Tab-separated table of C-alpha atoms in Angstrom:
chain	number	residue	atom	x	y	z
A	470	MET	CA	-42.194	-5.767	25.505
A	471	ILE	CA	-41.372	-9.215	28.167
A	472	SER	CA	-37.871	-7.914	29.704
A	473	ARG	CA	-35.837	-11.359	29.588
A	474	ALA	CA	-35.822	-10.422	33.640
A	475	SER	CA	-39.081	-11.494	34.383
A	476	LEU	CA	-39.059	-14.911	31.793
A	477	GLY	CA	-38.467	-18.037	33.913
A	478	ARG	CA	-35.348	-20.825	33.983
A	479	SER	CA	-36.983	-22.863	31.815
A	480	ALA	CA	-38.097	-20.315	29.063
A	481	GLN	CA	-34.491	-18.702	28.515
A	482	ILE	CA	-33.110	-22.840	28.102
A	483	ALA	CA	-35.933	-22.908	25.640
A	484	LEU	CA	-34.816	-20.441	24.007
A	485	ARG	CA	-30.669	-20.255	23.733
A	486	PRO	CA	-30.998	-23.288	20.714
A	487	GLN	CA	-32.872	-21.053	18.824
A	488	CYS	CA	-29.915	-18.375	19.916
A	489	LEU	CA	-27.563	-20.464	18.814
A	490	ALA	CA	-28.713	-21.770	15.329
A	491	ARG	CA	-29.362	-17.928	14.566
A	492	LEU	CA	-26.058	-17.309	15.296
A	493	ASN	CA	-24.789	-20.105	13.267
A	494	SER	CA	-26.746	-18.905	10.018
A	495	ARG	CA	-25.624	-15.625	11.319
A	496	ARG	CA	-21.629	-17.183	10.375
A	497	GLY	CA	-22.505	-19.450	7.181
A	498	LEU	CA	-23.901	-15.985	5.391
A	499	ALA	CA	-20.706	-14.601	6.228
A	500	ASP	CA	-18.425	-17.630	5.012
A	501	ALA	CA	-20.306	-17.432	1.708
A	502	ALA	CA	-20.374	-13.364	1.490
A	503	SER	CA	-16.469	-13.909	2.317
A	504	GLY	CA	-15.842	-15.865	-0.712
A	505	SER	CA	-17.274	-12.779	-2.933
A	506	PHE	CA	-14.223	-11.922	-2.936
A	507	SER	CA	-12.099	-13.523	-4.546
A	508	TYR	CA	-10.872	-12.651	-7.613
A	509	GLN	CA	-11.194	-14.248	-11.522
A	510	THR	CA	-7.916	-13.653	-13.692
A	511	GLY	CA	-7.906	-13.749	-17.219
A	512	GLU	CA	-5.829	-12.579	-20.358
A	513	ALA	CA	-7.049	-10.922	-23.375
A	514	THR	CA	-4.935	-9.783	-26.181
A	515	GLY	CA	-2.022	-9.802	-24.272
A	516	VAL	CA	-3.738	-8.010	-21.119
A	517	LYS	CA	-4.317	-9.580	-18.328
A	518	PHE	CA	-6.969	-8.822	-15.942
A	519	ALA	CA	-8.996	-9.692	-12.213
A	520	SER	CA	-12.917	-8.879	-11.634
A	521	ARG	CA	-15.333	-9.622	-8.570
A	522	ASP	CA	-18.913	-8.968	-8.675
A	523	LEU	CA	-19.677	-7.739	-6.575
A	524	ALA	CA	-22.923	-6.377	-5.878
A	525	GLY	CA	-24.097	-2.838	-6.141
A	526	PRO	CA	-24.910	0.145	-8.777
A	527	THR	CA	-21.059	1.835	-8.996
A	528	THR	CA	-17.674	0.146	-10.648
A	529	SER	CA	-14.437	0.629	-9.639
A	530	LEU	CA	-11.647	0.337	-12.004
A	531	ALA	CA	-8.403	0.958	-12.582
A	532	VAL	CA	-4.568	0.018	-14.655
A	533	VAL	CA	-1.715	-1.241	-11.956
A	534	ALA	CA	1.209	-0.482	-13.811
A	535	LYS	CA	4.889	-1.868	-12.932
A	536	ALA	CA	6.098	1.680	-12.312
A	537	GLY	CA	6.966	2.716	-8.732
A	538	THR	CA	9.407	4.409	-7.522
A	539	ARG	CA	11.506	1.536	-7.670
A	540	TYR	CA	10.926	0.488	-11.005
A	541	GLN	CA	11.294	4.470	-12.398
A	542	ALA	CA	14.432	4.832	-15.085
A	543	LEU	CA	15.244	8.357	-13.371
A	544	PRO	CA	14.468	10.269	-10.951
A	545	GLY	CA	10.779	11.859	-10.831
A	546	PHE	CA	9.578	9.386	-13.671
A	547	SER	CA	6.935	7.462	-11.682
A	548	GLU	CA	4.913	11.388	-10.388
A	549	GLY	CA	5.633	12.087	-13.971
A	550	LEU	CA	3.378	9.839	-16.014
A	551	GLU	CA	1.431	9.997	-12.842
A	552	ARG	CA	0.220	13.983	-13.261
A	553	PHE	CA	0.380	13.600	-17.349
A	554	ALA	CA	-2.107	11.077	-16.513
A	555	PHE	CA	-5.784	12.463	-17.988
A	556	LYS	CA	-3.985	14.977	-19.851
A	557	ALA	CA	-4.935	15.759	-23.491
A	558	THR	CA	-4.068	12.277	-25.762
A	559	HIS	CA	-4.279	11.952	-29.368
A	560	ARG	CA	-8.386	11.698	-29.662
A	561	ARG	CA	-9.009	13.780	-26.862
A	562	SER	CA	-8.298	17.240	-25.377
A	563	ALA	CA	-8.421	17.149	-21.580
A	564	LEU	CA	-11.293	19.332	-21.145
A	565	ARG	CA	-13.342	16.633	-23.350
A	566	ILE	CA	-11.653	14.395	-20.434
A	567	THR	CA	-12.829	16.508	-18.096
A	568	ARG	CA	-16.021	17.490	-19.214
A	569	GLU	CA	-17.114	13.443	-20.519
A	570	ALA	CA	-16.340	12.286	-16.520
A	571	GLU	CA	-18.223	14.542	-14.730
A	572	LEU	CA	-21.346	14.362	-17.646
A	573	LEU	CA	-21.160	10.497	-16.663
A	574	GLY	CA	-20.586	11.076	-12.903
A	575	GLY	CA	-17.555	9.353	-12.622
A	576	GLN	CA	-14.921	10.080	-10.618
A	577	LEU	CA	-10.543	9.755	-12.483
A	578	SER	CA	-7.912	9.538	-9.966
A	579	ALA	CA	-3.911	8.870	-10.697
A	580	TYR	CA	-1.171	7.936	-8.199
A	581	HIS	CA	2.125	5.847	-7.611
A	582	SER	CA	3.288	3.171	-4.652
A	583	ARG	CA	7.472	1.834	-4.473
A	584	GLU	CA	6.199	-0.142	-6.844
A	585	ASN	CA	2.875	0.447	-8.283
A	586	LEU	CA	1.346	3.469	-10.874
A	587	VAL	CA	-1.990	2.872	-10.439
A	588	ILE	CA	-4.190	5.280	-13.627
A	589	GLY	CA	-7.835	4.457	-12.159
A	590	ALA	CA	-11.987	5.019	-12.355
A	591	LYS	CA	-14.996	5.172	-10.701
A	592	PHE	CA	-18.008	4.954	-12.633
A	593	LEU	CA	-21.720	4.255	-12.505
A	594	ARG	CA	-21.911	0.293	-13.520
A	595	GLU	CA	-23.374	1.382	-17.207
A	596	ASP	CA	-20.564	3.428	-18.357
A	597	LEU	CA	-18.034	0.521	-18.492
A	598	PRO	CA	-17.530	0.594	-22.473
A	599	TYR	CA	-16.735	4.399	-21.690
A	600	PHE	CA	-13.880	4.275	-19.028
A	601	THR	CA	-12.253	1.277	-19.851
A	602	GLU	CA	-11.824	2.951	-23.591
A	603	LEU	CA	-10.957	6.102	-21.371
A	604	LEU	CA	-8.109	3.725	-19.811
A	605	GLY	CA	-6.638	2.023	-22.456
A	606	GLU	CA	-6.447	5.906	-24.346
A	607	VAL	CA	-4.642	7.620	-20.794
A	608	ILE	CA	-1.879	4.337	-21.502
A	609	SER	CA	-1.278	4.131	-25.093
A	610	LYS	CA	-2.021	7.759	-26.327
A	611	THR	CA	-1.234	10.280	-24.135
A	612	LYS	CA	0.300	13.457	-25.697
A	613	TYR	CA	3.512	14.087	-23.592
A	614	TYR	CA	3.522	18.691	-24.334
A	615	ARG	CA	6.255	20.734	-23.137
A	616	HIS	CA	4.592	23.679	-21.658
A	617	GLU	CA	2.270	21.218	-19.705
A	618	LEU	CA	5.162	19.850	-18.237
A	619	TYR	CA	6.958	23.171	-17.473
A	620	GLU	CA	3.702	24.864	-16.158
A	621	GLU	CA	1.546	21.815	-14.945
A	622	VAL	CA	3.351	18.894	-14.307
A	623	LEU	CA	6.765	20.401	-12.668
A	624	PRO	CA	4.966	22.482	-10.258
A	625	ILE	CA	3.062	20.425	-8.385
A	626	ILE	CA	5.744	18.243	-8.439
A	627	LYS	CA	7.455	20.418	-6.603
A	628	LEU	CA	4.690	21.543	-3.961
A	629	SER	CA	4.820	18.375	-3.287
A	630	GLN	CA	9.029	18.477	-2.642
A	631	LYS	CA	8.059	21.231	0.013
A	632	ALA	CA	5.317	19.860	1.583
A	633	MET	CA	7.393	16.570	2.158
A	634	LEU	CA	9.539	18.839	4.083
A	635	GLY	CA	7.424	19.963	6.238
A	636	ARG	CA	6.405	16.225	7.495
A	637	PRO	CA	9.277	14.756	9.352
A	638	ILE	CA	7.295	10.932	9.403
A	639	GLU	CA	7.305	10.626	5.830
A	640	LEU	CA	11.015	12.022	6.240
A	641	ALA	CA	12.221	9.282	8.746
A	642	ILE	CA	9.502	6.314	5.917
A	643	ASN	CA	11.661	7.163	3.050
A	644	SER	CA	15.087	7.148	5.288
A	645	ALA	CA	13.919	4.206	6.155
A	646	HIS	CA	13.455	2.677	2.986
A	647	GLY	CA	16.811	4.153	1.266
A	648	VAL	CA	18.617	2.831	4.472
A	649	ALA	CA	17.218	-0.703	4.359
A	650	PHE	CA	17.294	-1.235	0.355
A	651	HIS	CA	19.307	1.894	-1.068
A	652	ARG	CA	18.579	1.758	-4.839
A	653	GLY	CA	15.269	0.283	-5.953
A	654	LEU	CA	13.057	-0.178	-2.412
A	655	GLY	CA	14.732	2.511	-1.430
A	656	THR	CA	14.249	5.158	-3.734
A	657	PRO	CA	12.249	8.409	-1.747
A	658	LEU	CA	8.692	7.851	-2.246
A	659	HIS	CA	8.871	11.591	-4.139
A	660	PRO	CA	11.901	13.238	-4.654
A	661	SER	CA	13.387	15.501	-2.328
A	662	SER	CA	13.479	19.229	-3.032
A	663	SER	CA	17.192	19.081	-4.058
A	664	THR	CA	17.222	16.312	-6.686
A	665	PRO	CA	18.005	18.426	-9.832
A	666	MET	CA	14.201	17.384	-11.679
A	667	THR	CA	15.173	19.646	-15.041
A	668	LYS	CA	18.647	17.145	-15.953
A	669	TYR	CA	15.965	14.169	-15.934
A	670	LEU	CA	12.819	14.658	-16.258
A	671	ASN	CA	11.695	15.857	-19.784
A	672	GLU	CA	9.535	15.151	-21.996
A	673	GLN	CA	10.800	13.503	-24.628
A	674	TYR	CA	12.159	10.499	-21.589
A	675	LEU	CA	9.310	10.447	-19.992
A	676	GLU	CA	7.120	9.801	-23.521
A	677	ALA	CA	10.116	7.009	-24.019
A	678	TYR	CA	9.324	5.462	-20.684
A	679	SER	CA	5.902	5.736	-20.719
A	680	HIS	CA	5.950	2.925	-23.517
A	681	ALA	CA	8.167	0.582	-21.212
A	682	ALA	CA	6.043	1.192	-18.048
A	683	TYR	CA	2.795	0.445	-20.602
A	684	ALA	CA	4.184	-2.199	-22.010
A	685	LYS	CA	1.522	-4.470	-22.000
A	686	SER	CA	3.681	-6.985	-20.366
A	687	ASN	CA	3.649	-4.626	-17.042
A	688	PHE	CA	0.417	-4.121	-16.485
A	689	ALA	CA	-2.663	-4.857	-15.442
A	690	VAL	CA	-6.243	-4.101	-15.495
A	691	VAL	CA	-8.223	-5.216	-12.120
A	692	ALA	CA	-12.382	-4.043	-11.747
A	693	ASN	CA	-14.892	-4.348	-8.942
A	694	GLY	CA	-18.905	-4.643	-9.282
A	695	THR	CA	-18.599	-6.392	-13.369
A	696	SER	CA	-18.909	-9.568	-14.324
A	697	HIS	CA	-16.003	-11.521	-15.685
A	698	GLU	CA	-17.654	-11.362	-19.145
A	699	GLU	CA	-17.922	-7.784	-19.444
A	700	LEU	CA	-14.357	-7.167	-18.444
A	701	SER	CA	-13.044	-9.337	-20.716
A	702	LYS	CA	-15.042	-8.186	-23.994
A	703	TRP	CA	-14.022	-4.245	-23.470
A	704	VAL	CA	-10.756	-5.598	-22.483
A	705	GLY	CA	-10.022	-7.476	-25.015
A	706	GLU	CA	-11.354	-4.248	-27.231
A	707	PHE	CA	-9.876	-0.885	-26.358
A	708	PHE	CA	-6.234	-2.307	-24.632
A	709	THR	CA	-5.026	-3.226	-28.656
A	710	ASP	CA	-2.508	-0.536	-28.745
A	711	SER	CA	-0.430	-0.983	-26.087
A	712	PRO	CA	3.236	-2.896	-27.292
A	713	ASN	CA	3.116	-6.083	-26.166
A	714	SER	CA	6.860	-5.681	-24.935
A	715	PRO	CA	8.887	-2.577	-24.336
A	716	PRO	CA	10.738	-1.437	-26.955
A	717	SER	CA	14.989	-2.405	-27.993
A	718	ASP	CA	15.648	1.718	-27.986
A	719	VAL	CA	13.661	1.977	-24.813
A	720	PRO	CA	15.461	0.666	-21.425
A	721	ALA	CA	13.719	-1.862	-19.450
A	722	VAL	CA	12.281	-1.806	-16.631
A	723	ASP	CA	14.739	-2.334	-13.984
A	724	ILE	CA	13.351	-5.859	-12.015
A	725	ALA	CA	17.413	-6.550	-10.319
A	726	PRO	CA	15.839	-8.436	-7.333
A	727	SER	CA	15.495	-6.324	-3.550
A	728	THR	CA	18.256	-6.373	-0.604
A	729	TYR	CA	18.161	-5.629	2.673
A	730	TYR	CA	20.932	-4.359	4.273
A	731	GLY	CA	20.377	-2.549	7.676
A	732	GLY	CA	21.865	0.879	8.683
A	733	GLU	CA	21.621	4.389	10.711
A	734	GLU	CA	20.521	7.788	9.514
A	735	ARG	CA	20.451	10.601	11.111
A	736	ILE	CA	18.150	14.057	9.707
A	737	ALA	CA	17.745	17.198	11.831
A	738	HIS	CA	14.608	19.051	11.794
A	739	ASP	CA	13.593	22.274	13.829
A	740	SER	CA	9.860	21.207	14.057
A	741	ALA	CA	8.736	17.780	15.555
A	742	ASN	CA	10.715	14.014	16.214
A	743	THR	CA	10.409	10.651	15.173
A	744	ILE	CA	12.556	7.740	15.408
A	745	ILE	CA	11.827	5.083	13.064
A	746	LEU	CA	13.572	1.311	13.872
A	747	ALA	CA	13.153	-0.704	11.388
A	748	PHE	CA	13.570	-4.831	10.274
A	749	PRO	CA	13.350	-6.999	7.689
A	750	GLY	CA	9.738	-7.987	6.675
A	751	SER	CA	8.285	-10.047	4.929
A	752	ALA	CA	7.093	-10.199	1.052
A	753	SER	CA	3.688	-9.512	0.179
A	754	PHE	CA	0.865	-12.599	0.287
A	755	THR	CA	1.078	-12.857	-3.970
A	756	ALA	CA	4.763	-13.277	-3.545
A	757	GLY	CA	6.374	-16.802	-2.613
A	758	SER	CA	7.487	-15.961	0.489
A	759	TYR	CA	5.048	-14.602	1.881
A	760	LYS	CA	5.675	-14.670	6.351
A	761	PRO	CA	2.167	-14.829	7.882
A	762	GLU	CA	4.047	-14.238	11.638
A	763	ILE	CA	5.573	-10.648	10.762
A	764	SER	CA	2.018	-9.681	9.877
A	765	VAL	CA	1.292	-11.171	13.586
A	766	LEU	CA	4.310	-9.720	15.165
A	767	ALA	CA	3.162	-6.263	14.626
A	768	THR	CA	-0.306	-6.429	15.581
A	769	LEU	CA	1.779	-7.980	18.777
A	770	LEU	CA	3.899	-4.951	18.788
A	771	GLY	CA	0.803	-1.895	18.407
A	772	GLY	CA	1.348	1.102	19.926
A	773	SER	CA	-2.188	2.798	19.610
A	774	SER	CA	-5.788	1.535	20.338
A	775	ASN	CA	-7.665	0.661	18.054
A	776	ILE	CA	-11.323	0.588	20.718
A	777	LYS	CA	-12.061	3.625	22.528
A	778	TRP	CA	-11.865	4.013	25.885
A	779	SER	CA	-9.619	1.173	25.981
A	780	PRO	CA	-5.105	1.236	26.852
A	781	GLY	CA	-5.124	-1.424	23.475
A	782	PHE	CA	-3.549	-5.530	24.902
A	783	SER	CA	-0.926	-5.163	22.584
A	784	LEU	CA	2.359	-5.293	24.178
A	785	LEU	CA	3.449	-1.281	23.032
A	786	SER	CA	0.752	0.398	23.770
A	787	LYS	CA	1.940	-0.202	27.467
A	788	VAL	CA	4.952	1.357	26.280
A	789	SER	CA	2.710	5.029	25.126
A	790	ALA	CA	0.957	4.420	28.532
A	791	ALA	CA	4.258	5.653	30.286
A	792	HIS	CA	5.253	7.951	27.641
A	793	SER	CA	2.412	10.124	27.651
A	794	ARG	CA	4.105	12.910	24.764
A	795	ALA	CA	5.873	10.031	22.662
A	796	HIS	CA	2.971	8.183	20.255
A	797	ILE	CA	4.024	4.753	18.663
A	798	THR	CA	2.808	2.770	16.266
A	799	THR	CA	4.030	-0.509	14.793
A	800	THR	CA	3.436	-1.058	10.666
A	801	HIS	CA	4.062	-3.245	7.996
A	802	ALA	CA	5.293	-2.559	4.161
A	803	SER	CA	5.621	-5.432	2.854
A	804	TYR	CA	6.280	-5.348	-1.458
A	805	SER	CA	6.443	-7.989	-4.498
A	806	ASP	CA	9.669	-9.522	-3.129
A	807	ALA	CA	10.725	-8.089	0.708
A	808	GLY	CA	9.045	-6.563	3.191
A	809	LEU	CA	9.907	-3.488	5.954
A	810	LEU	CA	7.970	-3.913	9.724
A	811	CYS	CA	8.895	0.262	11.039
A	812	ILE	CA	8.391	0.916	14.402
A	813	SER	CA	7.450	4.554	15.040
A	814	ILE	CA	7.668	6.887	17.362
A	815	SER	CA	7.795	10.928	17.433
A	816	GLY	CA	7.005	13.550	20.096
A	817	ASP	CA	8.546	14.722	22.060
A	818	ALA	CA	12.318	14.619	21.979
A	819	ASN	CA	13.089	13.368	25.513
A	820	HIS	CA	9.746	10.655	25.603
A	821	VAL	CA	10.922	9.986	22.323
A	822	LYS	CA	14.041	9.420	23.483
A	823	ALA	CA	12.646	6.744	26.778
A	824	ALA	CA	9.729	5.527	24.676
A	825	SER	CA	13.011	4.028	22.320
A	826	LYS	CA	14.409	1.996	24.646
A	827	ASP	CA	11.811	0.318	26.229
A	828	VAL	CA	10.499	-0.595	22.525
A	829	VAL	CA	13.507	-2.035	21.845
A	830	LYS	CA	13.025	-3.573	25.052
A	831	THR	CA	9.385	-5.419	24.388
A	832	LEU	CA	10.656	-6.879	20.970
A	833	LYS	CA	13.458	-8.554	23.024
A	834	SER	CA	10.937	-9.589	25.702
A	835	ILE	CA	9.184	-11.011	22.977
A	836	ALA	CA	12.175	-12.666	21.429
A	837	ALA	CA	12.487	-14.453	24.495
A	838	GLY	CA	8.639	-15.622	24.946
A	839	GLU	CA	7.268	-13.583	27.471
A	840	PHE	CA	3.863	-12.175	26.419
A	841	SER	CA	0.833	-14.936	27.059
A	842	GLN	CA	-0.920	-16.930	25.243
A	843	GLU	CA	-4.333	-14.873	25.081
A	844	ASP	CA	-1.483	-12.428	23.505
A	845	ILE	CA	-0.837	-14.243	20.775
A	846	LYS	CA	-4.680	-14.864	19.963
A	847	LYS	CA	-5.865	-10.934	19.818
A	848	ALA	CA	-3.136	-10.187	18.211
A	849	VAL	CA	-3.709	-12.816	15.214
A	850	ALA	CA	-7.239	-11.390	15.808
A	851	SER	CA	-5.949	-8.260	14.548
A	852	ALA	CA	-3.532	-9.252	12.339
A	853	LYS	CA	-6.281	-11.325	10.678
A	854	PHE	CA	-8.859	-8.279	10.188
A	855	GLU	CA	-6.131	-6.064	8.925
A	856	ALA	CA	-4.922	-7.965	6.638
A	857	LEU	CA	-8.633	-8.571	5.182
A	858	GLU	CA	-9.895	-5.185	5.620
A	859	ALA	CA	-7.224	-4.240	2.417
A	860	GLY	CA	-8.462	-6.937	0.379
A	861	GLN	CA	-11.787	-6.338	1.041
A	862	ASN	CA	-11.501	-1.932	1.019
A	863	ILE	CA	-11.166	-1.706	-3.279
A	864	ALA	CA	-8.769	1.120	-4.119
A	865	ALA	CA	-6.148	-1.295	-1.653
A	866	GLY	CA	-7.800	-4.599	-3.579
A	867	LEU	CA	-7.353	-2.841	-6.719
A	868	GLU	CA	-3.481	-2.297	-6.840
A	869	LEU	CA	-2.560	-5.571	-4.737
A	870	THR	CA	-4.118	-7.622	-7.533
A	871	GLY	CA	-2.703	-5.369	-9.902
A	872	ALA	CA	0.468	-6.490	-8.595
A	873	GLY	CA	0.014	-10.048	-7.693
A	874	LEU	CA	-1.145	-10.516	-11.618
A	875	ILE	CA	1.891	-8.716	-13.131
A	876	GLN	CA	4.646	-10.517	-11.116
A	877	GLY	CA	3.903	-13.856	-10.319
A	878	GLY	CA	-0.022	-13.967	-12.197
A	879	LYS	CA	-1.447	-14.621	-8.614
A	880	ALA	CA	-4.193	-12.649	-7.495
A	881	PHE	CA	-4.463	-10.986	-4.862
A	882	GLN	CA	-7.490	-13.730	-2.680
A	883	ILE	CA	-8.205	-12.644	1.267
A	884	ASP	CA	-9.975	-16.298	2.151
A	885	ALA	CA	-6.277	-17.652	1.959
A	886	LEU	CA	-4.549	-14.886	3.390
A	887	GLY	CA	-7.026	-15.595	6.510
A	888	LYS	CA	-6.761	-19.081	6.662
A	889	SER	CA	-2.507	-18.118	6.489
A	890	ILE	CA	-2.216	-15.717	9.213
A	891	ASP	CA	-4.738	-18.433	12.021
A	892	SER	CA	-2.125	-20.762	11.130
A	893	VAL	CA	0.415	-18.847	13.063
A	894	THR	CA	1.793	-19.918	16.471
A	895	GLU	CA	3.418	-19.289	19.163
A	896	ASN	CA	6.588	-20.434	18.290
A	897	GLN	CA	6.606	-18.405	15.182
A	898	VAL	CA	6.697	-15.037	16.454
A	899	LYS	CA	9.330	-15.917	18.975
A	900	LYS	CA	11.333	-16.591	16.192
A	901	ALA	CA	10.548	-14.083	13.685
A	902	ALA	CA	11.542	-11.458	16.508
A	903	THR	CA	14.944	-13.468	16.873
A	904	SER	CA	15.538	-13.079	14.002
A	905	LEU	CA	15.177	-9.387	13.831
A	906	LEU	CA	17.547	-8.864	17.053
A	907	ASP	CA	19.796	-10.877	15.469
A	908	GLY	CA	20.340	-9.082	12.177
A	909	LYS	CA	21.023	-5.926	11.023
A	910	ALA	CA	18.395	-3.004	12.316
A	911	THR	CA	17.608	0.257	10.033
A	912	VAL	CA	17.283	3.728	12.735
A	913	SER	CA	16.091	6.919	10.946
A	914	ALA	CA	16.158	9.431	13.265
A	915	VAL	CA	14.640	13.129	12.049
A	916	GLY	CA	13.767	15.901	14.521
A	917	ASP	CA	16.855	17.400	17.644
A	918	LEU	CA	19.345	15.559	16.960
A	919	PHE	CA	21.062	16.716	20.250
A	920	VAL	CA	17.984	13.989	22.095
A	921	LEU	CA	17.661	11.564	19.736
A	922	PRO	CA	19.783	8.838	20.903
A	923	PHE	CA	21.962	6.314	18.039
A	924	ALA	CA	20.676	2.786	17.686
A	925	GLU	CA	23.765	1.191	20.534
A	926	GLU	CA	22.346	3.936	23.107
A	927	MET	CA	19.265	1.866	22.362
A	928	GLY	CA	20.708	-1.692	22.503
A	929	LEU	CA	20.107	-2.509	17.967
A	930	SER	CA	23.140	-2.394	16.295
A	931	VAL	CA	23.289	-1.804	12.303
């Protein structure tokens, strides 16, 4: 092979147009490919659905219900519905469901978030009719047996409660949400170990709540890897048994708007140390109050590097380097009508204490405009990548799209999201940081409370 160095200058100049043309063609292919990630939406027999026909031999299908912990009628209901998914129905036993899914090579899953309950399946493309029928059956015909609740469901819930006690970061995140929003979004993702579960969770209450959670107005069906026409056909056939609206004798799903309060909470813990500094963020992209500058501010703050052998460009990566025994990350949790920007600092108690004060100083420096134009360009690029990657991710895309359809009839379209982040300016980021500092912060400390600082010691008002 002839090396590039051996070519004459004239030959190198001649090659440049070819290289540019090849690069432009690759960019064109990327632009065209991004369009394939757009969802088509529709409605069949009163059920909202969305699909994107990604090329490939497999399909992912999910029912996304507005039945996360924010909306549950009583403690433990969201997790109870999750644990009862794919148990016995009026047509199939749990064993039959398991064996049939195994014979078809499928995978079944269920999980809940603060706003959504997701019942899903992954399978070979040609098996769409069977799994569509199965999901329709799970949400409308599950049998809530007393013995399954007490012998299988409640023991697993109690194990998850104990597991959470050993994860200080999760305790701090739950605490931050509770302090920030009180009820609704402030409800813990999993009930605490001291929650009197048996007082609220029984088979009759859970079955009654399922009729509200799985009413047609309260869920959407989303698929990746199937045509819009096919999904419409099978949704129209297999989702006819769900009620159009919650029964009159069942409490409706609570839809009270979120209110941000702020404040401080401190929890003693012997195994690790974590401080969460949280501020009001942005609602999700499918909501009307989306603020892309919050996502850019989150990546500008950062804390950890995504590139090997590099400390990272983010402003908090410099703070991390100065406090080697403290780990700092910035995340932004967006919901249907609110968001929470969280800066997490964990590690040795003394290093966490010192790093937390530097984190607040860094946030104040952003409000003062003490960052470069190059920092903003990198932050915008990073925020755009993270947002588009989340939308491209099949599991995340299913929930985001389903939630958008339920809340406002709008699917999650990653192309439009990328454009909104591209338009963020330095001034918008500066104003966003200023507004966070002018309002009330949320501070949750878990660990050695003798060492971990209070909010006023860090320079924050709560």
